[in-house]
Every structure is written in C-alpha cells, then in structure tokens.
PDB file of C-alpha atoms in Angstrom:
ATOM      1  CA  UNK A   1     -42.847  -5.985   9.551  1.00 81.00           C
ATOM      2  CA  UNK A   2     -46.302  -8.086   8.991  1.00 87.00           C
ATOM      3  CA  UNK A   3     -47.029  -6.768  12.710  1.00 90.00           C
ATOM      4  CA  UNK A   4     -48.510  -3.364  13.198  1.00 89.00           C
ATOM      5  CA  UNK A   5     -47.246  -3.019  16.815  1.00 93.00           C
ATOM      6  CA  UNK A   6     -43.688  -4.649  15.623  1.00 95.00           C
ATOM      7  CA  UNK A   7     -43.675  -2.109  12.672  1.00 93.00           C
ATOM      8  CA  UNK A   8     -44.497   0.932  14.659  1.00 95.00           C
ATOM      9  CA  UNK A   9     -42.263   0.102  17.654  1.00 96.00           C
ATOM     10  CA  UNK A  10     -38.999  -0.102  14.635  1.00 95.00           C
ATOM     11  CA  UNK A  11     -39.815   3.101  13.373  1.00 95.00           C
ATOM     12  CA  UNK A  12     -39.973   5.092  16.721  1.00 96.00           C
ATOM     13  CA  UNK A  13     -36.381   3.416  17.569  1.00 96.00           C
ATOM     14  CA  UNK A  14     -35.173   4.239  14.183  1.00 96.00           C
ATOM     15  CA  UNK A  15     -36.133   8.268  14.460  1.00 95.00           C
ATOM     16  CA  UNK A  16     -34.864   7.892  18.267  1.00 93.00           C
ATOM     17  CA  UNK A  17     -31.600   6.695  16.824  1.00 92.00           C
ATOM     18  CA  UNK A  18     -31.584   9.150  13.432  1.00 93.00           C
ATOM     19  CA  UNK A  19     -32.673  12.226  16.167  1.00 92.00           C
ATOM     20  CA  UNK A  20     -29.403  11.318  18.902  1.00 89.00           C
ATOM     21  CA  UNK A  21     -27.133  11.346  15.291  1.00 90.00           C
ATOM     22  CA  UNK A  22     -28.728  14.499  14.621  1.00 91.00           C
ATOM     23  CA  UNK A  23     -28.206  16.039  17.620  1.00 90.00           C
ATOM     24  CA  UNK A  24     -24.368  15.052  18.228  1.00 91.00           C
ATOM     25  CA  UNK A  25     -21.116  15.799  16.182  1.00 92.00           C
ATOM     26  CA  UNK A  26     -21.502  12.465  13.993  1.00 93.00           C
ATOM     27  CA  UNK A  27     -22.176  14.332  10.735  1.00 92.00           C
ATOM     28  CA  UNK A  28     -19.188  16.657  11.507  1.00 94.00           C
ATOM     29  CA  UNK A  29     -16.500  13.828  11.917  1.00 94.00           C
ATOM     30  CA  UNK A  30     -18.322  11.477   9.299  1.00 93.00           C
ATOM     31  CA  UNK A  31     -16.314  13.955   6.661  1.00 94.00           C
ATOM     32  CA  UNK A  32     -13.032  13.830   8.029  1.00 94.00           C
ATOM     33  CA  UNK A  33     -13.424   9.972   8.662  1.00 94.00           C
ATOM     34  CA  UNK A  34     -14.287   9.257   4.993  1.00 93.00           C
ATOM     35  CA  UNK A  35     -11.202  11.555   3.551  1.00 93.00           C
ATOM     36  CA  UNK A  36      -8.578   9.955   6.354  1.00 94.00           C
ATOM     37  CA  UNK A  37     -10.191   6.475   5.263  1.00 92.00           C
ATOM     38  CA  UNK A  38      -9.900   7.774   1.210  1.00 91.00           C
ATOM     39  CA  UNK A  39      -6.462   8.784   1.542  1.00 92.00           C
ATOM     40  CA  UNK A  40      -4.648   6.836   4.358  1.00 92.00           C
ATOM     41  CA  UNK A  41      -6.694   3.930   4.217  1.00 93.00           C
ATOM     42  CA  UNK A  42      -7.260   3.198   7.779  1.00 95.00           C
ATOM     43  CA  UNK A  43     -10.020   5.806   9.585  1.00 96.00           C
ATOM     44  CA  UNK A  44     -10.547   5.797  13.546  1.00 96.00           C
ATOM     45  CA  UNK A  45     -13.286   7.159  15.350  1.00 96.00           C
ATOM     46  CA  UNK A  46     -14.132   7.220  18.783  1.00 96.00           C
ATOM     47  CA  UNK A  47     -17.081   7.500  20.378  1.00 93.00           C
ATOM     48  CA  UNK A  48     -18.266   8.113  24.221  1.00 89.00           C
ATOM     49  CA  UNK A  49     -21.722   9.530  25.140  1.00 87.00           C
ATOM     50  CA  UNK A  50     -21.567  13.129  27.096  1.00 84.00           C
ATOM     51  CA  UNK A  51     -23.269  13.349  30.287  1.00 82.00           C
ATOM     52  CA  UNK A  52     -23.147  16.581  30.528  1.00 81.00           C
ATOM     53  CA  UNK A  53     -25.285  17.066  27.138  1.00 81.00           C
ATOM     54  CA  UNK A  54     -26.816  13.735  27.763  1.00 84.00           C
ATOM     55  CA  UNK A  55     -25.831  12.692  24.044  1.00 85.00           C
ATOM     56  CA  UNK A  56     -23.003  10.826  22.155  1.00 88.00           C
ATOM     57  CA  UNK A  57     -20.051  12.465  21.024  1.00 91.00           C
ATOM     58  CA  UNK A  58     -17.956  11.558  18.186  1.00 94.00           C
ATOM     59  CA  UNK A  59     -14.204  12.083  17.324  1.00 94.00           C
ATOM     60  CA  UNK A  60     -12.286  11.225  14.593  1.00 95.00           C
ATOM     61  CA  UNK A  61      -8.525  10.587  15.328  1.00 95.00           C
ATOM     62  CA  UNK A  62      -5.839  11.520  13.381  1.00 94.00           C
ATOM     63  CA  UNK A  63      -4.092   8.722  11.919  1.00 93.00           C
ATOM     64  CA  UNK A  64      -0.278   9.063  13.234  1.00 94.00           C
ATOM     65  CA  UNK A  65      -1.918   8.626  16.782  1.00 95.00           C
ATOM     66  CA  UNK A  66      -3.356   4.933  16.690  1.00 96.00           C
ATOM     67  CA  UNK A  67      -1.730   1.688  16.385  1.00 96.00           C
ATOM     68  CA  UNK A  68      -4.414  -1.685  15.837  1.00 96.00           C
ATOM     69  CA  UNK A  69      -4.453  -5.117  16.018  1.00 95.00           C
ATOM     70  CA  UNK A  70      -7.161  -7.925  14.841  1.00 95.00           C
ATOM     71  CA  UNK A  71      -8.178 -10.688  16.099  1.00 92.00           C
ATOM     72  CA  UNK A  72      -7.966 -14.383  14.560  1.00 91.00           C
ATOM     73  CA  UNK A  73     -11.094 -13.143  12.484  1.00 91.00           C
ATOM     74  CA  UNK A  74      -9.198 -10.415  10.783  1.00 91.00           C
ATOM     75  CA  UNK A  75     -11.759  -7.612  12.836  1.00 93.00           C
ATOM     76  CA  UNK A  76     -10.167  -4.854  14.491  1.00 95.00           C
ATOM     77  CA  UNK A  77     -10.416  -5.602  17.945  1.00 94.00           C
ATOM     78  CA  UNK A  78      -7.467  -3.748  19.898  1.00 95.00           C
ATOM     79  CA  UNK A  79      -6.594   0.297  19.943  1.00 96.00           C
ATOM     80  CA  UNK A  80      -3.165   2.103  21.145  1.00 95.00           C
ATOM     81  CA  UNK A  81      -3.828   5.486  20.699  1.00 95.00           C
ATOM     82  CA  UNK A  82      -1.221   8.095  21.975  1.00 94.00           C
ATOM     83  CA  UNK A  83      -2.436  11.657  22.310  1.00 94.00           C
ATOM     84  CA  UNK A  84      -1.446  14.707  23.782  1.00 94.00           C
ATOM     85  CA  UNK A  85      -3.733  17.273  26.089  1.00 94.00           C
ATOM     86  CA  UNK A  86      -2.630  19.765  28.033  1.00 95.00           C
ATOM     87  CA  UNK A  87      -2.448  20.557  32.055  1.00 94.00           C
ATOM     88  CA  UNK A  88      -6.639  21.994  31.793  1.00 94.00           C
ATOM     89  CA  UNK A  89      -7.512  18.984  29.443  1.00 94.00           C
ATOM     90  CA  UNK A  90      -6.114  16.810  31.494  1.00 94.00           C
ATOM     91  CA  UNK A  91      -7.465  17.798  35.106  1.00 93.00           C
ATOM     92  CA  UNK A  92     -11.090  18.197  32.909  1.00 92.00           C
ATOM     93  CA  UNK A  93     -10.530  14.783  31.711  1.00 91.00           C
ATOM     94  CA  UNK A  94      -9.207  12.699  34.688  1.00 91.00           C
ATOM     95  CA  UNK A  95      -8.701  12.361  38.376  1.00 90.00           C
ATOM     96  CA  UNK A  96      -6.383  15.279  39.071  1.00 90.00           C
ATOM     97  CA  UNK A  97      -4.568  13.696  42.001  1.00 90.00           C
ATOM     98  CA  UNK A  98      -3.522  11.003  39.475  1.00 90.00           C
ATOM     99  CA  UNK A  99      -1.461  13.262  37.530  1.00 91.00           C
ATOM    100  CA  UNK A 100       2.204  13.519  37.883  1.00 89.00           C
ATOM    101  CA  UNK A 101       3.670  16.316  39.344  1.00 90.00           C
ATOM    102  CA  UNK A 102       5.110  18.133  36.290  1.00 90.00           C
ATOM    103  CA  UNK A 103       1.771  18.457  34.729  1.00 92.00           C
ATOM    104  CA  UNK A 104       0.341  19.682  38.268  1.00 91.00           C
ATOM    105  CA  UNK A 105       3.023  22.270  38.229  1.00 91.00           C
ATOM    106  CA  UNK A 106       2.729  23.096  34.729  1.00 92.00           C
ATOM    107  CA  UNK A 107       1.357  26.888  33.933  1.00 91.00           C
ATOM    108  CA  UNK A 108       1.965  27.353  30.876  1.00 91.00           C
ATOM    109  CA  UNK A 109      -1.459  26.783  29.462  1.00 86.00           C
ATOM    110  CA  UNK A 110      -0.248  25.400  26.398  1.00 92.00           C
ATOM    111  CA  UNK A 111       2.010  22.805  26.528  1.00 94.00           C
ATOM    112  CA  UNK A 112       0.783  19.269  25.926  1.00 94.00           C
ATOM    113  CA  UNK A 113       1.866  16.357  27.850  1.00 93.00           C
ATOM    114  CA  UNK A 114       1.652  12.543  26.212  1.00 93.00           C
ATOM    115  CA  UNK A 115      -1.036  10.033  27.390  1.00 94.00           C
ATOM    116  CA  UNK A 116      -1.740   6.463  26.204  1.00 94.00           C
ATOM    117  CA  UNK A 117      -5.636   5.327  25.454  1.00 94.00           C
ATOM    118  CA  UNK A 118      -5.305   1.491  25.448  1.00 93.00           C
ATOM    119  CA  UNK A 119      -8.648  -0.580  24.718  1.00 93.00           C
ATOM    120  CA  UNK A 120      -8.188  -4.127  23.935  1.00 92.00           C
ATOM    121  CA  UNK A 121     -10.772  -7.720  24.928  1.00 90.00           C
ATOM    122  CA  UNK A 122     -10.788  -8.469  28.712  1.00 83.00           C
ATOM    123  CA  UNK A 123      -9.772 -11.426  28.133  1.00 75.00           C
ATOM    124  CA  UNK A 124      -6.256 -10.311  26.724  1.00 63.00           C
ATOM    125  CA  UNK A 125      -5.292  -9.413  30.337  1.00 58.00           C
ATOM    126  CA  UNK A 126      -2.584 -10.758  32.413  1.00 49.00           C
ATOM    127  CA  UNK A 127      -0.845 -10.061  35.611  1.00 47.00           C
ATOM    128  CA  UNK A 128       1.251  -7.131  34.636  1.00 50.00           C
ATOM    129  CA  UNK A 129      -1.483  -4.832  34.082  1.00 52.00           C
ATOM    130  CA  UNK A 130      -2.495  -4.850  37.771  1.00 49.00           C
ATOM    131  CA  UNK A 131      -5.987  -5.123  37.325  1.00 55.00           C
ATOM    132  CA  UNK A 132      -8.324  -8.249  37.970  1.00 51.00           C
ATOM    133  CA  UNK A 133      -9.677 -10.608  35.213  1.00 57.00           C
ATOM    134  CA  UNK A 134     -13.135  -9.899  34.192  1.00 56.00           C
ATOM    135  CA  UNK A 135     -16.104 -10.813  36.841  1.00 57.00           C
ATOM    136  CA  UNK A 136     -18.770 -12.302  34.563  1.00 55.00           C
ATOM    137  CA  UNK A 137     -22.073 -10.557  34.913  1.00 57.00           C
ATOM    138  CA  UNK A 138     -20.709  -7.889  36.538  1.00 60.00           C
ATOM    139  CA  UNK A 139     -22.259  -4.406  35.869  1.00 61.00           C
ATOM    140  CA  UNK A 140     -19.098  -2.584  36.604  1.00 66.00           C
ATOM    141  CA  UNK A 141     -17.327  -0.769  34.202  1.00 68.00           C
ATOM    142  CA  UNK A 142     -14.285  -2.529  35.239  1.00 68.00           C
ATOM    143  CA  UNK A 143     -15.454  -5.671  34.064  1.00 72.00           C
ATOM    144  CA  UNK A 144     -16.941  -4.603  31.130  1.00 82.00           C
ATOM    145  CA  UNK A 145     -15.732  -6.884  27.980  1.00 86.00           C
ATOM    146  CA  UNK A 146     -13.511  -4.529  26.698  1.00 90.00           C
ATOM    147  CA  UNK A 147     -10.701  -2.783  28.716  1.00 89.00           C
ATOM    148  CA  UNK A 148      -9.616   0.879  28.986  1.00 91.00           C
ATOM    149  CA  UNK A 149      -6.904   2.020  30.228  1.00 91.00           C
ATOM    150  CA  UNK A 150      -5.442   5.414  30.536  1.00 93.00           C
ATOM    151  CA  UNK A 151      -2.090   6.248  31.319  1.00 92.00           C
ATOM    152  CA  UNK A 152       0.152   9.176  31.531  1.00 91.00           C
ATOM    153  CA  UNK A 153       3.330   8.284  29.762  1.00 89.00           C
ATOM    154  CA  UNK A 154       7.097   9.779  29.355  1.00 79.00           C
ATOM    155  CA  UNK A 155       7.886  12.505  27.094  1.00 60.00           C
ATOM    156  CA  UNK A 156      10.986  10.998  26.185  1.00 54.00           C
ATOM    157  CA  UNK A 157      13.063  13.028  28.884  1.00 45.00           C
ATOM    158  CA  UNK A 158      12.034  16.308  28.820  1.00 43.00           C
ATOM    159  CA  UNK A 159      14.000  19.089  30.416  1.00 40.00           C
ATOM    160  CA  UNK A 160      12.396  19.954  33.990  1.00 43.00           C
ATOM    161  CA  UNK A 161      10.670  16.348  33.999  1.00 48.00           C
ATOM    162  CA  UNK A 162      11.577  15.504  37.974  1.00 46.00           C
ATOM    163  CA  UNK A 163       8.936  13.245  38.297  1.00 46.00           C
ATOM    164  CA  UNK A 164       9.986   9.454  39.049  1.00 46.00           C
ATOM    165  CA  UNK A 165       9.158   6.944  35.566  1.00 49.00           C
ATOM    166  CA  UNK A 166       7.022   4.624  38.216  1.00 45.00           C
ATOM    167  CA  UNK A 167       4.319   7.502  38.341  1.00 51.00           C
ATOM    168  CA  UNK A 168       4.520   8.489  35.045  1.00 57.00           C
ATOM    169  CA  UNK A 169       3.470   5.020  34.033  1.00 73.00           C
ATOM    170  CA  UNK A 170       1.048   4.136  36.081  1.00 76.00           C
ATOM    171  CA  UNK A 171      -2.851   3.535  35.405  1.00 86.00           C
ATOM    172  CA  UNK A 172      -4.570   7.314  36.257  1.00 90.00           C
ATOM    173  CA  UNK A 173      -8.113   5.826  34.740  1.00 89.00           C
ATOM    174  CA  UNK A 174      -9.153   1.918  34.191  1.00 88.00           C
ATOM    175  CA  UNK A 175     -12.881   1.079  33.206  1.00 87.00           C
ATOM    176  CA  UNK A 176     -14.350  -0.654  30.121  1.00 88.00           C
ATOM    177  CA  UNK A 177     -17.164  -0.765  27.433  1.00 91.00           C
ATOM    178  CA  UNK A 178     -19.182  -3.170  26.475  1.00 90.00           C
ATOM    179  CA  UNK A 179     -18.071  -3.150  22.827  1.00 92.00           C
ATOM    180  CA  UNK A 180     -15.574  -1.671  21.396  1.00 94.00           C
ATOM    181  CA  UNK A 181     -16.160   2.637  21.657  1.00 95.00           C
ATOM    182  CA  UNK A 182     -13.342   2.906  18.474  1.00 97.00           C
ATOM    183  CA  UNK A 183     -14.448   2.150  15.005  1.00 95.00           C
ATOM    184  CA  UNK A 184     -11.812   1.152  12.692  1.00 96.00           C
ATOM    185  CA  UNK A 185     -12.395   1.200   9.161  1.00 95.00           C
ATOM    186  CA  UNK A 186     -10.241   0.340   6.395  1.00 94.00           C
ATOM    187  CA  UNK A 187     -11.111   0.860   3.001  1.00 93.00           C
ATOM    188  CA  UNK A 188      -9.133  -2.527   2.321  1.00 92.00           C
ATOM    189  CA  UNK A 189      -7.000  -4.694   3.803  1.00 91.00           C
ATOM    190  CA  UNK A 190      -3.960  -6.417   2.051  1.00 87.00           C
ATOM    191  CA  UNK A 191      -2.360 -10.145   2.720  1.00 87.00           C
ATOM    192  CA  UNK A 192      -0.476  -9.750   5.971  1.00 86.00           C
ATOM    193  CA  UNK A 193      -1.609  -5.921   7.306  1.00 90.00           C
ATOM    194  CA  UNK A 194      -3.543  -4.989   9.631  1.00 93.00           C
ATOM    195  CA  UNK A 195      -3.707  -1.843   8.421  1.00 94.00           C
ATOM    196  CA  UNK A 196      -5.701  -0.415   5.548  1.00 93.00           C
ATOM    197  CA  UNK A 197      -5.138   0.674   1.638  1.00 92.00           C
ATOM    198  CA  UNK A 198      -6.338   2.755   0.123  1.00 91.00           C
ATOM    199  CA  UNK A 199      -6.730   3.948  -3.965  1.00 88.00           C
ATOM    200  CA  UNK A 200      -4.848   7.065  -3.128  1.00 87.00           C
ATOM    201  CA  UNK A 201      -1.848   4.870  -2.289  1.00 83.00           C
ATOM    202  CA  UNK A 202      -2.763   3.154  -5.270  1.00 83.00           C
ATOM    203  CA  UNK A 203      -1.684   5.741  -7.146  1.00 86.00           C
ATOM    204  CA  UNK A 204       1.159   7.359  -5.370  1.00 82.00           C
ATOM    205  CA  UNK A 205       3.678   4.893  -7.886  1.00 84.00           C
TER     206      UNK A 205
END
C-alpha cells in the first residue's frame, strides 16, 4: 500500500470484483445460505460463471441434496450432490444425445428425473471412473484439479423406466475446475463429523 501504482491497481480489482457481485445473484443466495448455515449447520453453494450473461452465477443448495467429505486437513474438499431437473432442464443443461431414452421420450413437462453432481480432487481418481488421471499443465477442463462429473442416475425403478441400468449410469458430462466451484460452510464442526452444528440444534433438547 506504500506504492501509488500498487495502491491504485488494488482498488480497481477490488470495485471490478465488488461490481461482478453486484451484478450476479450472490446477494440473493447469500440470505438463504446464512439461514440453511443458522439452522442446519452445514450451507452449500455453488457457483459457475454464465456465458451467456458473461457473469457468475450463484446457487445455494438445499441441504437434503449434498453429501461431503474432508480431507486429512478437516477442509471440505469432496461434493455428492443429487438433484432433480426435468426433460427441458436437462437437454438445456447437457448433451442431449447423452440422455437416456425415458427422459428423451418424456412429455410431460414436469416430471423430474434424478442426476448425480460429483466433484472431488483429481487425484482421488482410479480406474473405475473411466476417465484418465490428471495431465499436469494441461489447460483442459478435463484435467483441471478438481473433477466433475455428471451422471444420470436410477429412479429407483420407476414404472415405464425401459431403459438398460448401463446407460442410466454412465458419465453424460466430465470436466473440472480449478478449485473447488462448491463452498461448504459449517457454522461448526464437532469431534468426528464432517458435517456442521449449528445453535439451532443446540437448542432443539
């Protein structure tokens, strides 16, 4: 801060940064993030920049849909999230020739089909995932540090599901980030849990 040019160049960034918040959805899920994190203990959020609107976007997840695990630090590090879209979300979201047949032949408009969201350290890859271990330097989103995987998984036997369990399990999206795009806080963390407390369940006794 002694350095005028040093000085000035922090504060543009700083109004750069403060102007992108401004301009997404961050101060809309901020709310819902702190009463989730308030009452359950453990808030996620998600975060992915738009193209389309060439800025982030923010989303806070609702709590029954994500399952975490740390690292040897005790830092979040790993994200299952299971979610549901429907046939439109879906297509919008993903390759559509990926999808299984019963959500390509699904007009209803409104029913929503299951997906998994798994992010978790390159590193933590093996074999069975059917992707390669992480090319160093690489620029690809493939070999980005963090893994992300999307897959389209079974309803638990639906009625009408005639689709094979080999395609509704299989990868439809695989890239990466560079850190971690969910942010996991916990308002505190007891002996042995991954998973946050909170002073609401504090109370409930």
């Amino acid at each position: 801060m002694e350095y005028p040019g040093v000085r000035q160049w922090i504060y543009e960034v700083e109004d750069i940064l403060y102007h992108q918040l401004a301009r997404s959805n961050f101060y809309d899920e901020l709310h819902p993030s702190l009463m989730i994190g308030g009452s359950m203990g453990t808030a996620t959020q998600f975060r992915q920049y738009d193209d389309s609107r060439m800025q982030p976007h923010f989303s806070t997840r609702n709590p029954v849909e994500c399952y975490v695990a740390a690292n040897h630090m005790g830092e979040v590090d790993t994200v299952y999230r299971v979610f549901r879209m429907t046939r439109r979300q879906a297509e919008q979201m993903f390759d559509a020739s990926l999808l299984s047949e019963r959500i390509k032949n699904d007009n209803s408009g409104t029913r929503a089909w299951p997906f998994l969201h798994a992010v978790f350290p390159r590193s933590d890859l093996d074999s069975g995932m059917g992707l390669n271990q992480r090319a160093l330097g690489s620029l690809l989103s493939i070999d980005q540090p963090y893994a992300s995987i999307y897959k389209e998984i079974s309803s638990g036997g639906s009625s009408g599901d005639s689709s094979g369990n080999a395609e509704i399990t299989k990868i439809i999206s695989a890239g990466g980030f560079k850190e971690n795009p969910y942010t996991v806080w916990r308002w505190m963390t007891e002996p042995l849990s991954v998973y946050g407390s909170s002073p609401s369940r504090k109370l409930l006794p």
